[in-house]
Coordinates of C-alpha atoms (C1' of nucleotides) in Angstrom, one line a residue:
Chain A
M1 CA 14.9 -14.0 28.3
E2 CA 18.2 -13.1 26.7
Y3 CA 18.3 -11.2 23.5
Q4 CA 21.2 -11.6 21.1
S5 CA 23.0 -8.5 22.0
E6 CA 24.8 -8.3 18.7
D7 CA 21.5 -7.5 17.0
L8 CA 20.9 -4.6 19.2
N9 CA 22.1 -1.2 18.2
E10 CA 22.9 1.5 20.6
L11 CA 19.4 3.0 20.4
M12 CA 17.7 -0.2 21.3
L13 CA 20.2 -0.8 24.1
A14 CA 19.4 2.6 25.5
R15 CA 15.7 1.8 25.5
R16 CA 16.2 -1.6 27.2
G17 CA 18.3 0.3 29.8
K18 CA 15.5 2.6 30.5
M19 CA 13.1 -0.3 30.7
K20 CA 15.3 -1.8 33.4
E21 CA 15.5 1.5 35.3
L22 CA 11.7 1.7 35.2
S23 CA 11.3 -1.8 36.5
D24 CA 13.8 -1.0 39.3
K25 CA 11.6 2.0 40.3
G26 CA 8.6 -0.4 40.4
V27 CA 7.1 0.7 37.1
E28 CA 5.8 -2.1 35.0
P29 CA 7.0 -1.5 31.4
F30 CA 4.1 -3.5 29.8
G31 CA 0.9 -2.4 31.5
E32 CA -2.7 -3.5 31.8
K33 CA -6.0 -2.2 30.4
Y34 CA -6.6 1.5 30.8
E35 CA -9.9 3.3 30.8
F36 CA -9.9 6.6 29.1
T37 CA -12.7 9.2 28.7
H38 CA -11.7 11.1 25.5
Y39 CA -10.0 11.0 22.2
A40 CA -7.5 13.7 21.2
K41 CA -9.8 14.9 18.4
N42 CA -12.8 15.3 20.8
I43 CA -10.8 17.4 23.2
I44 CA -9.6 19.8 20.4
E45 CA -13.1 20.0 18.8
Q46 CA -14.9 20.5 22.1
F47 CA -12.4 22.7 23.8
E48 CA -15.0 25.3 24.8
Q49 CA -16.9 22.8 26.9
L50 CA -13.9 21.0 28.1
E51 CA -11.7 23.9 29.2
N52 CA -10.3 23.3 32.7
Q53 CA -12.2 19.9 32.8
K54 CA -10.3 16.7 33.6
V55 CA -9.9 14.2 30.8
T56 CA -8.2 10.8 30.6
I57 CA -6.5 9.8 27.4
A58 CA -4.2 7.2 26.1
G59 CA -1.8 6.9 23.2
R60 CA 1.6 6.9 21.8
I61 CA 4.2 9.6 22.5
M62 CA 5.2 11.0 19.1
S63 CA 7.6 13.9 20.1
V64 CA 8.9 15.5 23.3
R65 CA 10.1 19.0 23.9
G66 CA 11.9 19.1 27.2
H67 CA 12.5 22.3 29.2
G68 CA 14.1 21.1 32.4
K69 CA 11.4 20.9 35.0
A70 CA 8.6 21.0 32.4
S71 CA 8.1 19.3 29.1
F72 CA 5.7 19.3 26.2
A73 CA 4.9 16.1 24.3
N74 CA 2.6 15.1 21.5
L75 CA 0.3 12.1 22.2
M76 CA -1.3 10.2 19.3
D77 CA -4.4 8.1 19.6
M78 CA -6.7 6.6 17.0
S79 CA -8.3 10.0 16.4
G80 CA -5.2 12.2 16.0
R81 CA -2.7 14.0 18.1
I82 CA -2.9 16.4 21.0
Q83 CA -0.2 18.2 23.0
V84 CA 0.3 17.2 26.6
Y85 CA 2.2 19.3 29.2
F86 CA 4.2 17.8 32.0
R87 CA 5.3 20.0 34.9
Q88 CA 7.4 18.7 37.8
D89 CA 5.4 20.9 40.3
V90 CA 2.1 19.3 39.1
V91 CA 3.0 15.6 38.7
G92 CA 5.6 15.6 41.5
E93 CA 9.3 15.0 41.5
E94 CA 9.2 11.2 41.5
A95 CA 6.7 11.0 38.6
Y96 CA 8.7 13.6 36.7
E97 CA 11.8 11.4 37.0
I98 CA 9.8 8.5 35.6
F99 CA 8.6 10.8 32.8
N100 CA 12.2 11.4 31.9
L101 CA 12.6 7.7 31.2
I102 CA 9.8 7.8 28.7
D103 CA 10.9 7.6 25.0
I104 CA 9.2 8.7 21.8
G105 CA 7.1 5.7 20.8
D106 CA 6.1 4.7 24.3
I107 CA 2.4 4.3 25.0
I108 CA 1.0 6.0 28.0
G109 CA -2.3 6.8 29.7
L110 CA -2.7 10.1 31.4
N111 CA -5.3 12.3 33.0
G112 CA -5.1 16.0 33.3
R113 CA -6.7 19.4 32.8
V114 CA -7.6 20.8 29.4
F115 CA -6.2 24.2 28.7
K116 CA -4.9 26.4 25.9
T117 CA -1.3 27.5 25.7
K118 CA -0.2 31.1 25.1
R119 CA 0.2 30.3 21.5
G120 CA -3.3 29.0 21.4
E121 CA -2.8 25.2 21.2
V122 CA -5.3 23.1 23.0
S123 CA -3.3 20.9 25.4
V124 CA -3.7 18.7 28.5
E125 CA -1.8 19.6 31.6
V126 CA -0.9 16.2 33.0
Q127 CA -1.8 15.4 36.6
A128 CA -1.0 11.7 36.6
F129 CA 0.2 9.3 34.0
T130 CA 0.9 5.6 33.6
L131 CA 3.3 3.8 31.3
L132 CA 1.3 1.3 29.3
T133 CA 3.8 0.0 26.9
K134 CA 7.6 0.6 26.6
S135 CA 8.7 0.8 23.0
L136 CA 12.0 -0.9 22.4
R137 CA 12.7 0.3 19.0
P138 CA 13.2 3.9 17.7
L139 CA 10.4 5.3 15.4
P140 CA 11.2 6.7 12.0
E141 CA 12.0 10.4 11.9
K142 CA 9.3 12.7 13.2
W143 CA 9.3 15.3 10.4
H144 CA 9.8 13.3 7.2
G145 CA 8.1 10.2 8.4
L146 CA 8.8 6.9 6.9
K147 CA 9.5 7.3 3.1
D148 CA 11.1 4.1 2.1
V149 CA 8.4 2.3 0.1
E150 CA 9.6 -1.2 0.8
T151 CA 9.6 -0.6 4.5
R152 CA 6.2 1.1 4.4
Y153 CA 4.7 -2.0 2.8
R154 CA 6.6 -4.6 4.8
Q155 CA 6.1 -2.9 8.1
R156 CA 2.8 -1.2 7.6
Y157 CA 2.4 -0.5 11.3
L158 CA 5.3 1.9 11.0
D159 CA 3.7 3.6 8.0
L160 CA 0.5 3.9 10.0
I161 CA 2.2 5.3 13.0
T162 CA 4.2 7.9 11.1
N163 CA 2.1 8.9 8.1
P164 CA -1.3 10.3 8.9
E165 CA -2.4 10.4 5.3
V166 CA -1.8 6.6 5.0
R167 CA -4.1 6.1 8.0
D168 CA -6.7 8.3 6.3
I169 CA -6.7 6.2 3.2
F170 CA -7.5 3.0 5.2
V171 CA -10.2 4.8 7.1
T172 CA -11.7 5.9 3.8
R173 CA -11.5 2.3 2.5
S174 CA -13.5 1.1 5.5
K175 CA -16.1 3.8 4.9
I176 CA -16.3 2.9 1.2
I177 CA -17.0 -0.7 2.2
S178 CA -19.6 0.1 4.8
A179 CA -21.4 2.6 2.5
T180 CA -21.5 -0.1 -0.2
R181 CA -23.1 -2.5 2.2
R182 CA -25.5 0.2 3.4
Y183 CA -26.7 0.9 -0.1
L184 CA -27.4 -2.7 -1.0
D185 CA -28.9 -3.5 2.4
K186 CA -31.3 -0.6 1.9
L187 CA -32.3 -2.1 -1.5
G188 CA -33.2 -5.4 0.3
F189 CA -30.2 -7.4 -0.8
L190 CA -29.0 -10.2 1.4
E191 CA -25.3 -10.5 2.2
V192 CA -24.1 -14.1 1.9
E193 CA -20.9 -16.0 2.4
T194 CA -20.0 -18.7 -0.1
P195 CA -16.9 -21.0 0.0
I196 CA -13.4 -19.7 -0.6
L197 CA -12.0 -23.2 -1.0
H198 CA -13.4 -24.4 -4.3
P199 CA -13.2 -27.9 -5.8
I200 CA -13.5 -26.2 -9.2
A201 CA -12.2 -22.7 -9.8
G202 CA -14.9 -21.0 -11.8
G203 CA -16.6 -17.7 -12.5
A204 CA -13.7 -15.9 -14.1
S205 CA -10.8 -16.4 -16.5
A206 CA -7.8 -16.6 -14.2
R207 CA -5.1 -19.0 -13.0
P208 CA -6.0 -20.1 -9.5
F209 CA -4.0 -20.9 -6.4
I210 CA -4.0 -24.6 -5.5
T211 CA -4.1 -25.9 -2.0
H212 CA -4.7 -29.3 -0.5
H213 CA -7.3 -30.6 2.0
N214 CA -5.6 -33.4 4.0
A215 CA -8.6 -35.1 5.6
L216 CA -10.5 -35.3 2.2
D217 CA -7.2 -35.9 0.4
M218 CA -8.2 -33.6 -2.4
D219 CA -6.7 -30.5 -4.1
M220 CA -8.8 -27.4 -3.8
Y221 CA -8.6 -24.0 -5.3
L222 CA -8.8 -20.6 -3.7
R223 CA -11.7 -19.0 -5.4
I224 CA -11.1 -16.7 -8.3
A225 CA -14.7 -15.5 -8.2
P226 CA -17.9 -16.2 -6.1
E227 CA -20.1 -16.0 -9.2
L228 CA -21.2 -19.7 -9.7
Y229 CA -22.1 -20.1 -6.0
L230 CA -24.1 -16.9 -5.9
K231 CA -26.1 -18.0 -8.9
R232 CA -26.8 -21.3 -7.2
L233 CA -28.3 -19.2 -4.4
I234 CA -30.6 -17.4 -6.9
V235 CA -31.6 -20.9 -8.1
G236 CA -32.3 -21.6 -4.4
G237 CA -34.7 -18.7 -4.2
F238 CA -32.6 -15.9 -2.6
E239 CA -33.6 -13.3 -5.2
K240 CA -31.2 -10.5 -4.2
V241 CA -27.8 -11.4 -2.9
Y242 CA -24.4 -10.0 -2.7
E243 CA -21.0 -11.1 -1.4
L244 CA -18.2 -8.8 -0.6
G245 CA -14.9 -10.6 -0.1
R246 CA -11.5 -11.7 -1.1
V247 CA -10.7 -13.5 -4.3
F248 CA -7.4 -14.9 -5.3
R249 CA -5.7 -15.0 -8.7
N250 CA -2.3 -16.5 -9.3
E251 CA -1.1 -13.8 -11.6
G252 CA 1.6 -11.1 -11.7
I253 CA 1.8 -8.2 -9.3
S254 CA 1.6 -4.7 -10.6
Y255 CA 0.3 -1.3 -9.5
K256 CA -3.2 -2.5 -10.3
H257 CA -2.9 -6.2 -9.4
N258 CA -2.5 -7.9 -6.1
P259 CA -2.7 -11.7 -5.9
E260 CA -5.6 -11.4 -3.5
F261 CA -8.1 -8.6 -3.8
T262 CA -11.5 -7.6 -2.8
M263 CA -14.5 -7.7 -5.0
I264 CA -18.3 -7.4 -4.6
E265 CA -20.6 -9.4 -6.7
I266 CA -24.3 -8.6 -6.8
Y267 CA -27.2 -10.7 -8.3
Q268 CA -30.8 -9.8 -8.7
A269 CA -33.4 -12.2 -10.0
Y270 CA -35.9 -11.0 -12.6
A271 CA -33.5 -8.3 -13.6
N272 CA -31.2 -7.9 -16.6
Y273 CA -28.0 -6.1 -17.4
E274 CA -29.8 -2.8 -17.8
N275 CA -30.9 -3.0 -14.2
V276 CA -27.5 -3.9 -12.8
M277 CA -25.8 -1.2 -14.9
R278 CA -28.0 1.2 -13.1
I279 CA -27.1 -0.3 -9.8
T280 CA -23.4 0.0 -10.7
E281 CA -23.5 3.7 -11.4
E282 CA -25.9 4.4 -8.5
V283 CA -23.9 2.5 -5.9
I284 CA -20.6 4.1 -6.9
A285 CA -22.1 7.6 -7.0
Y286 CA -23.7 6.9 -3.6
V287 CA -20.5 5.7 -2.1
A288 CA -18.6 8.8 -3.4
Q289 CA -21.3 11.1 -2.1
E290 CA -21.3 9.4 1.3
V291 CA -17.6 9.2 1.7
L292 CA -16.3 12.3 -0.1
G293 CA -19.4 14.4 0.0
T294 CA -19.4 14.8 -3.8
T295 CA -19.6 12.8 -7.1
K296 CA -17.1 15.0 -8.8
I297 CA -13.7 13.8 -7.9
M298 CA -10.1 14.4 -8.9
Y299 CA -7.9 11.4 -9.8
Q300 CA -4.3 11.9 -10.8
E301 CA -4.9 15.5 -11.8
Q302 CA -7.9 14.5 -13.8
G303 CA -11.4 15.6 -13.0
I304 CA -13.9 12.7 -13.1
D305 CA -17.6 13.1 -12.8
L306 CA -19.3 10.0 -11.3
T307 CA -22.8 11.5 -11.4
P308 CA -25.2 9.1 -13.1
P309 CA -26.2 8.3 -15.8
W310 CA -22.9 7.3 -17.3
N311 CA -22.1 7.1 -21.0
R312 CA -23.2 4.0 -22.7
L313 CA -21.6 2.7 -25.8
S314 CA -21.6 -0.7 -27.5
M315 CA -18.2 -2.3 -27.9
L316 CA -18.5 -2.3 -31.6
D317 CA -19.6 1.3 -31.9
A318 CA -16.7 2.3 -29.6
I319 CA -14.2 0.5 -31.8
H320 CA -15.7 2.0 -34.9
E321 CA -15.6 5.5 -33.4
K322 CA -11.9 5.2 -32.4
T323 CA -10.5 3.3 -35.3
G324 CA -12.9 3.6 -38.2
A325 CA -12.9 -0.2 -38.3
D326 CA -16.5 -1.5 -38.5
F327 CA -16.7 -4.9 -37.0
R328 CA -20.4 -4.8 -37.1
V329 CA -20.4 -6.0 -40.6
V330 CA -17.8 -8.7 -40.1
T331 CA -19.1 -12.2 -40.1
S332 CA -16.1 -14.4 -40.9
Q333 CA -12.9 -14.9 -39.1
D334 CA -10.9 -14.0 -42.2
E335 CA -12.7 -10.6 -42.5
A336 CA -12.0 -10.0 -38.8
L337 CA -8.3 -10.8 -39.2
S338 CA -7.8 -8.5 -42.2
M339 CA -9.7 -5.7 -40.5
A340 CA -7.5 -6.1 -37.4
R341 CA -4.4 -6.0 -39.6
K342 CA -5.7 -2.9 -41.3
I343 CA -5.8 -1.0 -38.0
G344 CA -2.4 -2.3 -37.0
L345 CA -3.4 -4.9 -34.6
A346 CA -1.0 -7.9 -34.2
V347 CA -3.3 -11.0 -34.1
E348 CA -2.5 -14.6 -34.4
K349 CA -4.1 -16.6 -37.2
N350 CA -6.3 -18.8 -35.0
T351 CA -7.7 -16.0 -32.9
D352 CA -11.5 -16.1 -33.1
I353 CA -13.7 -13.1 -34.0
G354 CA -14.7 -12.3 -30.4
N355 CA -11.2 -12.2 -29.2
I356 CA -10.1 -10.0 -32.1
I357 CA -12.8 -7.5 -31.3
N358 CA -11.8 -7.6 -27.7
M359 CA -8.2 -7.0 -28.6
A360 CA -9.1 -4.1 -30.8
F361 CA -11.2 -2.7 -27.9
E362 CA -8.4 -3.0 -25.4
E363 CA -5.8 -1.6 -27.6
F364 CA -7.6 1.4 -29.0
V365 CA -10.6 2.2 -26.8
E366 CA -10.0 1.2 -23.2
P367 CA -7.2 3.7 -22.5
T368 CA -9.4 6.6 -23.8
L369 CA -12.3 5.9 -21.4
I370 CA -11.5 8.5 -18.8
Q371 CA -15.0 9.6 -17.7
P372 CA -17.3 6.8 -16.4
T373 CA -18.4 4.7 -19.4
F374 CA -20.3 1.5 -19.9
I375 CA -19.1 -0.6 -22.8
M376 CA -21.8 -3.0 -23.8
D377 CA -22.6 -6.0 -25.9
H378 CA -19.4 -8.1 -25.7
P379 CA -18.8 -11.0 -28.0
V380 CA -20.0 -14.3 -26.7
E381 CA -16.5 -15.9 -27.1
I382 CA -15.1 -13.8 -24.2
S383 CA -18.3 -14.0 -22.1
P384 CA -18.9 -17.7 -21.3
L385 CA -21.4 -16.9 -18.5
A386 CA -23.4 -14.1 -20.1
K387 CA -26.8 -14.4 -21.9
R388 CA -26.8 -13.9 -25.7
K389 CA -28.4 -10.9 -27.2
A390 CA -31.9 -11.7 -28.5
S391 CA -31.1 -9.6 -31.5
N392 CA -27.7 -11.2 -32.3
P393 CA -26.5 -14.4 -30.7
R394 CA -22.9 -13.7 -31.4
F395 CA -23.0 -11.0 -28.7
T396 CA -24.2 -10.8 -25.1
D397 CA -26.2 -8.6 -22.8
R398 CA -23.1 -7.6 -21.0
F399 CA -21.3 -4.4 -19.9
E400 CA -18.1 -3.3 -18.4
A401 CA -17.7 0.0 -16.6
F402 CA -14.5 1.9 -17.3
I403 CA -13.2 4.9 -15.4
F404 CA -9.8 6.5 -16.1
G405 CA -9.1 3.7 -18.6
R406 CA -9.5 1.0 -16.0
E407 CA -12.1 -1.6 -15.7
M408 CA -14.1 -1.0 -12.5
A409 CA -17.1 -3.3 -12.9
N410 CA -18.4 -6.1 -15.1
G411 CA -21.9 -7.3 -15.3
F412 CA -24.4 -9.0 -17.5
S413 CA -27.7 -10.7 -17.9
E414 CA -26.9 -14.2 -16.6
L415 CA -26.9 -17.1 -19.0
N416 CA -29.7 -19.3 -17.7
D417 CA -30.0 -21.7 -20.5
P418 CA -28.3 -24.9 -19.2
I419 CA -27.8 -26.4 -22.6
D420 CA -26.0 -23.3 -23.9
Q421 CA -24.1 -23.1 -20.7
K422 CA -22.9 -26.6 -21.0
E423 CA -21.7 -26.1 -24.6
R424 CA -19.8 -23.0 -23.6
F425 CA -18.1 -24.8 -20.8
L426 CA -17.2 -27.5 -23.2
K427 CA -15.6 -24.9 -25.5
Q428 CA -13.7 -23.5 -22.5
V429 CA -12.6 -27.0 -21.6
A430 CA -11.3 -27.5 -25.2
Q431 CA -9.3 -24.2 -24.9
R432 CA -7.9 -25.5 -21.6
A433 CA -6.9 -28.7 -23.2
A434 CA -5.2 -26.6 -25.9
G435 CA -3.0 -25.0 -23.3
D436 CA -5.0 -22.0 -22.1
D437 CA -4.8 -22.5 -18.4
E438 CA -7.0 -19.4 -17.8
A439 CA -10.0 -21.0 -19.6
H440 CA -12.9 -22.0 -17.4
M441 CA -13.3 -25.5 -16.0
M442 CA -16.4 -27.6 -16.4
D443 CA -18.7 -27.2 -13.5
E444 CA -21.3 -30.0 -13.8
D445 CA -23.2 -29.1 -10.7
F446 CA -23.6 -25.5 -11.8
V447 CA -25.1 -26.8 -15.0
T448 CA -27.3 -29.1 -13.0
A449 CA -28.5 -26.1 -10.9
L450 CA -29.3 -24.2 -14.2
E451 CA -31.4 -27.3 -15.2
Y452 CA -33.5 -26.9 -12.2
G453 CA -34.1 -23.3 -13.3
L454 CA -32.3 -20.0 -12.8
P455 CA -34.7 -17.1 -13.2
P456 CA -33.7 -14.4 -15.6
T457 CA -31.0 -12.6 -13.5
G458 CA -28.8 -9.6 -13.7
G459 CA -25.4 -9.8 -12.0
L460 CA -22.4 -7.6 -11.5
G461 CA -19.0 -7.4 -9.9
I462 CA -17.1 -4.4 -8.8
G463 CA -13.4 -4.3 -7.9
I464 CA -13.3 -2.8 -4.5
D465 CA -9.6 -2.1 -4.5
R466 CA -9.8 -0.2 -7.7
L467 CA -12.7 1.8 -6.5
V468 CA -10.8 2.7 -3.3
M469 CA -7.8 3.7 -5.5
L470 CA -10.1 6.0 -7.5
L471 CA -11.8 7.6 -4.4
T472 CA -8.5 8.1 -2.5
N473 CA -6.5 9.2 -5.5
S474 CA -4.0 6.4 -5.0
H475 CA -1.8 5.5 -7.8
S476 CA -0.9 2.0 -6.7
I477 CA -3.2 -0.8 -5.4
R478 CA -0.5 -1.4 -2.8
D479 CA -1.5 1.9 -1.3
V480 CA -5.0 0.7 -0.6
I481 CA -4.2 -2.8 0.6
L482 CA -2.8 -2.9 4.2
F483 CA -0.4 -5.7 3.7
P484 CA 0.4 -6.0 0.0
H485 CA 2.3 -9.2 -1.0
M486 CA 6.0 -8.9 -1.3
R487 CA 8.7 -11.4 -1.9
H488 CA 9.8 -13.1 1.2
K489 CA 12.8 -11.3 2.6
V490 CA 15.8 -13.6 3.3
E491 CA 18.6 -12.3 5.6
Chain B
rG1 C1' 9.3 -12.2 -17.7
rA2 C1' 11.9 -7.6 -20.3
rC3 C1' 13.8 -2.7 -19.7
rU4 C1' 15.1 1.0 -16.3
rC5 C1' 16.1 3.5 -11.6
rA6 C1' 17.2 3.0 -6.5
rC7 C1' 19.6 0.7 -2.1
rU8 C1' 24.9 5.1 2.5
rA9 C1' 24.0 5.8 10.6
rG10 C1' 17.5 3.8 13.8
rC11 C1' 14.9 7.6 10.1
rU12 C1' 15.3 11.5 6.0
rC13 C1' 19.1 12.6 2.8
rA14 C1' 24.5 14.5 1.1
rA15 C1' 29.4 12.9 -0.7
rC16 C1' 32.4 16.9 -7.5
rU17 C1' 35.9 13.5 -12.6
rG18 C1' 37.8 7.3 -8.6
rG19 C1' 41.1 10.6 -3.5
rC20 C1' 40.1 11.1 4.7
rA21 C1' 32.1 8.6 4.4
rG22 C1' 29.0 13.8 6.2
rA23 C1' 24.4 16.6 7.9
rG24 C1' 19.5 17.1 10.1
rC25 C1' 16.2 14.3 13.2
rA26 C1' 16.4 10.4 16.8
rA27 C1' 20.0 8.7 20.9
rC28 C1' 23.5 9.9 25.0
rU29 C1' 25.7 13.9 28.7
rG30 C1' 24.7 18.8 30.6
rA31 C1' 21.5 23.7 30.8
rC32 C1' 16.5 25.3 30.5
rU33 C1' 8.8 25.6 33.9
rC34 C1' 4.2 28.0 27.6
rU35 C1' 7.4 24.9 23.8
rU36 C1' 5.6 23.1 19.1
rA37 C1' 10.4 20.6 13.2
rA38 C1' 11.7 24.0 21.0
rU39 C1' 16.6 26.2 21.8
rC40 C1' 22.0 26.1 23.5
rA41 C1' 26.8 23.3 24.5
rG42 C1' 29.1 18.7 24.0
rU43 C1' 29.5 13.0 22.9
rA44 C1' 28.7 8.6 20.4
rG45 C1' 26.8 6.1 16.2
rG46 C1' 28.8 3.0 9.3
rU47 C1' 29.4 -4.8 6.5
rU48 C1' 27.9 2.4 1.9
rC49 C1' 22.3 -4.3 0.0
rG50 C1' 25.7 -9.1 -0.7
rG51 C1' 29.7 -11.4 -3.5
rG52 C1' 33.6 -11.0 -7.0
rG53 C1' 36.8 -7.9 -10.3
rU54 C1' 39.7 -3.4 -12.1
rU55 C1' 42.9 0.2 -9.5
rC56 C1' 48.2 2.7 -5.6
rG57 C1' 43.2 3.8 -3.9
rA58 C1' 36.0 2.0 -5.1
rC59 C1' 29.9 4.7 -1.9
rU60 C1' 31.6 6.1 -7.0
rC61 C1' 33.8 2.0 -12.6
rC62 C1' 32.9 -3.4 -14.4
rC63 C1' 30.5 -8.5 -13.6
rC64 C1' 27.1 -11.8 -10.8
rG65 C1' 23.3 -11.9 -7.3
rG66 C1' 19.3 -9.8 -3.7
rU67 C1' 15.2 -6.6 -2.6
rG68 C1' 12.1 -2.6 -4.0
rG69 C1' 10.0 1.3 -7.3
rG70 C1' 8.6 2.8 -12.4
rU71 C1' 7.4 1.4 -17.5
rC72 C1' 6.0 -2.5 -20.6
rA73 C1' 4.3 -7.6 -21.2
rC74 C1' 1.0 -11.2 -18.8
rC75 C1' -3.6 -10.3 -16.6
rA76 C1' -10.4 -8.4 -16.0

RNA sequence: GACUCACUAGCUCAACUGGCAGAGCAACUGACUCUUAAUCAGUAGGUUCGGGGUUCGACUCCCCGGUGGGUCACCA
């Protein structure tokens, strides 16, 4: 196969040259499977037992310090790095010549004797080695690593090779997800998988991605939430279910928004929002304890205590506390508008009371909620799937959890009255017709399911990416998503 | 979408008020058998994001465009 040589810089040409030299010497530049006995980390941790023992390891060469007839190199595997020591008088002249054709970035397997250098570094004295993969491109600089943010996201593999702290974040992400599952599994929840391709995009207020199924000749949506399917499962008799997976929202990209992100939704029959609020704080505290060993964390220089129970505050009380405006006594839209204007909120004339309250909350309260706080009892207008409060039908048995001014979770007692649900869908449909393309769509089958009977149910959703951001002290959602979306690069 | 900052060798970064585009790492040649950001001597490496303009002269100033970051807006 011929490469367009004009694309190859001198560094790449040098590596291809060495690849050819290796082939000429009978060394296959792209090898076969390799069985190893140890990871770098094990060898360093278990040095006492392993001293002078033989080990076999495999990994990528990250640096080389040559000394003529002997050389030190650092080998990196999944667990970390270890120094390896090549001596001509140990591996033999021929092998040492081959070693001299190895570049930084090449992947090799080797076996040798574990020892400690004069300076005290645990190392492996190589007895034999095999080239497993020749690397044809130079790695980023060994000391500074890869800094360029764009390249880090576009070529995440380079970021992972060069920057150990990035790798750590994704290991932590994996632990967060498995701890979450462990916690729910222990409580007897059933993990389920519901469709990602939806004929109707429901369960959240968001613009969906549209795709097309050829055989059925129908447009479909990538799901914006699994909610309506999970509640169908509760109707079907699965009383405790959760789904952890990707959802897609066709919205802008920012440091806290990626068009596809991971959330977990959890539903428990015969429970209400109080119960799932408790699950929320317990699962997050459990995960922090399991993964970080503590529930007292630091995020962006701010100490945050995740230990339950968290503060609980109704939305109206919170607004009153921060602004002095008491929406609790407001019953008409006119009153709400004038109260909003009094506290300096720019609202449009036709905004309903619920949305005015929500805007006041977002403007004046949300950014102040640094320590974990449950905000409760949202207006019904902004909660089309939540059960009304028995004490006041204009509000719902709903909560949102905020940490560091960001929404981390959302839950409520599920609306199980099919007649009310249908009316609320109709209201959403009207808003949609009026131009709000984030309003919910009518889901007749979901209403039908409710007509068969949804037991009283508590449900909740947690944004996993935001939780990972919090627990890894990451500023941007792109730092906790392996391949964040970027504009297509045109040459 | 608005504002703003950035883009220079494979990587990390310099380049004064507009005056010869430079360093470290990596690469190449040579020396070197306990180094560890190895060391020492030497060599090579550039569409300064792209296009246009101003100027005797542009990495630098102006205009248009691209990509990315930040802030805001949108958004749970």
